[in-house]
PDB file of C-alpha atoms in Angstrom:
ATOM      1  CA  UNK A  78       0.016  -0.069  -0.125  1.00 60.00           C
ATOM      2  CA  UNK A  79       1.519   3.312  -1.030  1.00 62.00           C
ATOM      3  CA  UNK A  80       1.096   5.846   1.618  1.00 56.00           C
ATOM      4  CA  UNK A  81       1.355   9.662   0.758  1.00 60.00           C
ATOM      5  CA  UNK A  82       2.869  12.202   3.183  1.00 55.00           C
ATOM      6  CA  UNK A  83      -0.637  13.364   4.252  1.00 57.00           C
ATOM      7  CA  UNK A  84      -1.908  10.006   4.979  1.00 83.00           C
ATOM      8  CA  UNK A  85      -0.081   9.731   8.288  1.00 91.00           C
ATOM      9  CA  UNK A  86      -3.152   9.174  10.457  1.00 95.00           C
ATOM     10  CA  UNK A  87      -5.222   6.191   9.227  1.00 96.00           C
ATOM     11  CA  UNK A  88      -8.670   5.140   9.998  1.00 95.00           C
ATOM     12  CA  UNK A  89      -9.343   1.667  11.464  1.00 95.00           C
ATOM     13  CA  UNK A  90     -10.076   0.322   8.027  1.00 94.00           C
ATOM     14  CA  UNK A  91      -7.041   2.040   6.506  1.00 94.00           C
ATOM     15  CA  UNK A  92      -4.816   0.558   9.232  1.00 96.00           C
ATOM     16  CA  UNK A  93      -6.205  -3.028   8.633  1.00 96.00           C
ATOM     17  CA  UNK A  94      -5.296  -2.529   4.884  1.00 94.00           C
ATOM     18  CA  UNK A  95      -1.884  -1.214   5.788  1.00 95.00           C
ATOM     19  CA  UNK A  96      -1.444  -4.207   8.136  1.00 95.00           C
ATOM     20  CA  UNK A  97      -2.982  -6.816   5.639  1.00 96.00           C
ATOM     21  CA  UNK A  98      -5.561  -7.826   7.916  1.00 96.00           C
ATOM     22  CA  UNK A  99      -9.192  -8.371   7.315  1.00 95.00           C
ATOM     23  CA  UNK A 100     -11.027  -7.283  10.273  1.00 96.00           C
ATOM     24  CA  UNK A 101     -11.276  -4.255  12.647  1.00 97.00           C
ATOM     25  CA  UNK A 102     -12.045  -6.707  15.446  1.00 97.00           C
ATOM     26  CA  UNK A 103      -8.582  -8.534  14.815  1.00 97.00           C
ATOM     27  CA  UNK A 104      -6.948  -5.058  14.815  1.00 97.00           C
ATOM     28  CA  UNK A 105      -8.472  -4.217  18.182  1.00 96.00           C
ATOM     29  CA  UNK A 106      -8.213  -7.547  19.861  1.00 96.00           C
ATOM     30  CA  UNK A 107      -4.780  -8.418  18.925  1.00 96.00           C
ATOM     31  CA  UNK A 108      -2.923  -5.197  17.908  1.00 97.00           C
ATOM     32  CA  UNK A 109      -4.388  -2.479  19.992  1.00 97.00           C
ATOM     33  CA  UNK A 110      -4.820  -4.736  22.986  1.00 97.00           C
ATOM     34  CA  UNK A 111      -1.049  -5.525  22.760  1.00 96.00           C
ATOM     35  CA  UNK A 112      -0.238  -1.879  22.823  1.00 97.00           C
ATOM     36  CA  UNK A 113      -0.715  -0.262  19.314  1.00 98.00           C
ATOM     37  CA  UNK A 114      -1.510   3.214  20.188  1.00 97.00           C
ATOM     38  CA  UNK A 115      -4.734   4.908  18.939  1.00 97.00           C
ATOM     39  CA  UNK A 116      -5.371   8.792  18.857  1.00 96.00           C
ATOM     40  CA  UNK A 117      -8.976   9.575  19.805  1.00 96.00           C
ATOM     41  CA  UNK A 118     -10.561  12.915  19.024  1.00 93.00           C
ATOM     42  CA  UNK A 119     -14.029  12.836  20.239  1.00 95.00           C
ATOM     43  CA  UNK A 120     -15.606   9.893  18.368  1.00 95.00           C
ATOM     44  CA  UNK A 121     -12.759   9.813  15.818  1.00 95.00           C
ATOM     45  CA  UNK A 122     -10.105   7.138  16.107  1.00 96.00           C
ATOM     46  CA  UNK A 123      -6.969   7.329  14.076  1.00 97.00           C
ATOM     47  CA  UNK A 124      -3.785   5.435  14.159  1.00 97.00           C
ATOM     48  CA  UNK A 125      -0.505   7.006  13.290  1.00 97.00           C
ATOM     49  CA  UNK A 126       1.287   5.134  10.607  1.00 97.00           C
ATOM     50  CA  UNK A 127       4.694   5.658  12.364  1.00 97.00           C
ATOM     51  CA  UNK A 128       3.242   3.834  15.393  1.00 98.00           C
ATOM     52  CA  UNK A 129       2.157   0.942  13.340  1.00 97.00           C
ATOM     53  CA  UNK A 130       5.604   0.627  11.915  1.00 97.00           C
ATOM     54  CA  UNK A 131       7.249   1.086  15.440  1.00 97.00           C
ATOM     55  CA  UNK A 132       4.852  -1.568  16.847  1.00 97.00           C
ATOM     56  CA  UNK A 133       5.628  -4.123  14.218  1.00 97.00           C
ATOM     57  CA  UNK A 134       9.308  -3.566  14.796  1.00 97.00           C
ATOM     58  CA  UNK A 135       9.028  -4.050  18.528  1.00 96.00           C
ATOM     59  CA  UNK A 136       7.216  -7.349  18.013  1.00 95.00           C
ATOM     60  CA  UNK A 137       9.752  -8.994  15.473  1.00 94.00           C
ATOM     61  CA  UNK A 138      11.127 -12.274  16.754  1.00 93.00           C
TER      62      UNK A 138
END
């Protein structure tokens, strides 16, 4: 998935696509539950693409 400079903050669906997972429930129950950070502004939830990359690096075996 090509990400442009202005696409730094992703919706839950965009984050799923970036991570190549099919379900927002999986994103919440596995990734966010294990520490992937989410920015919440009122009812909007966004995930910083830099946080996704850092999270994945931290969880490499």
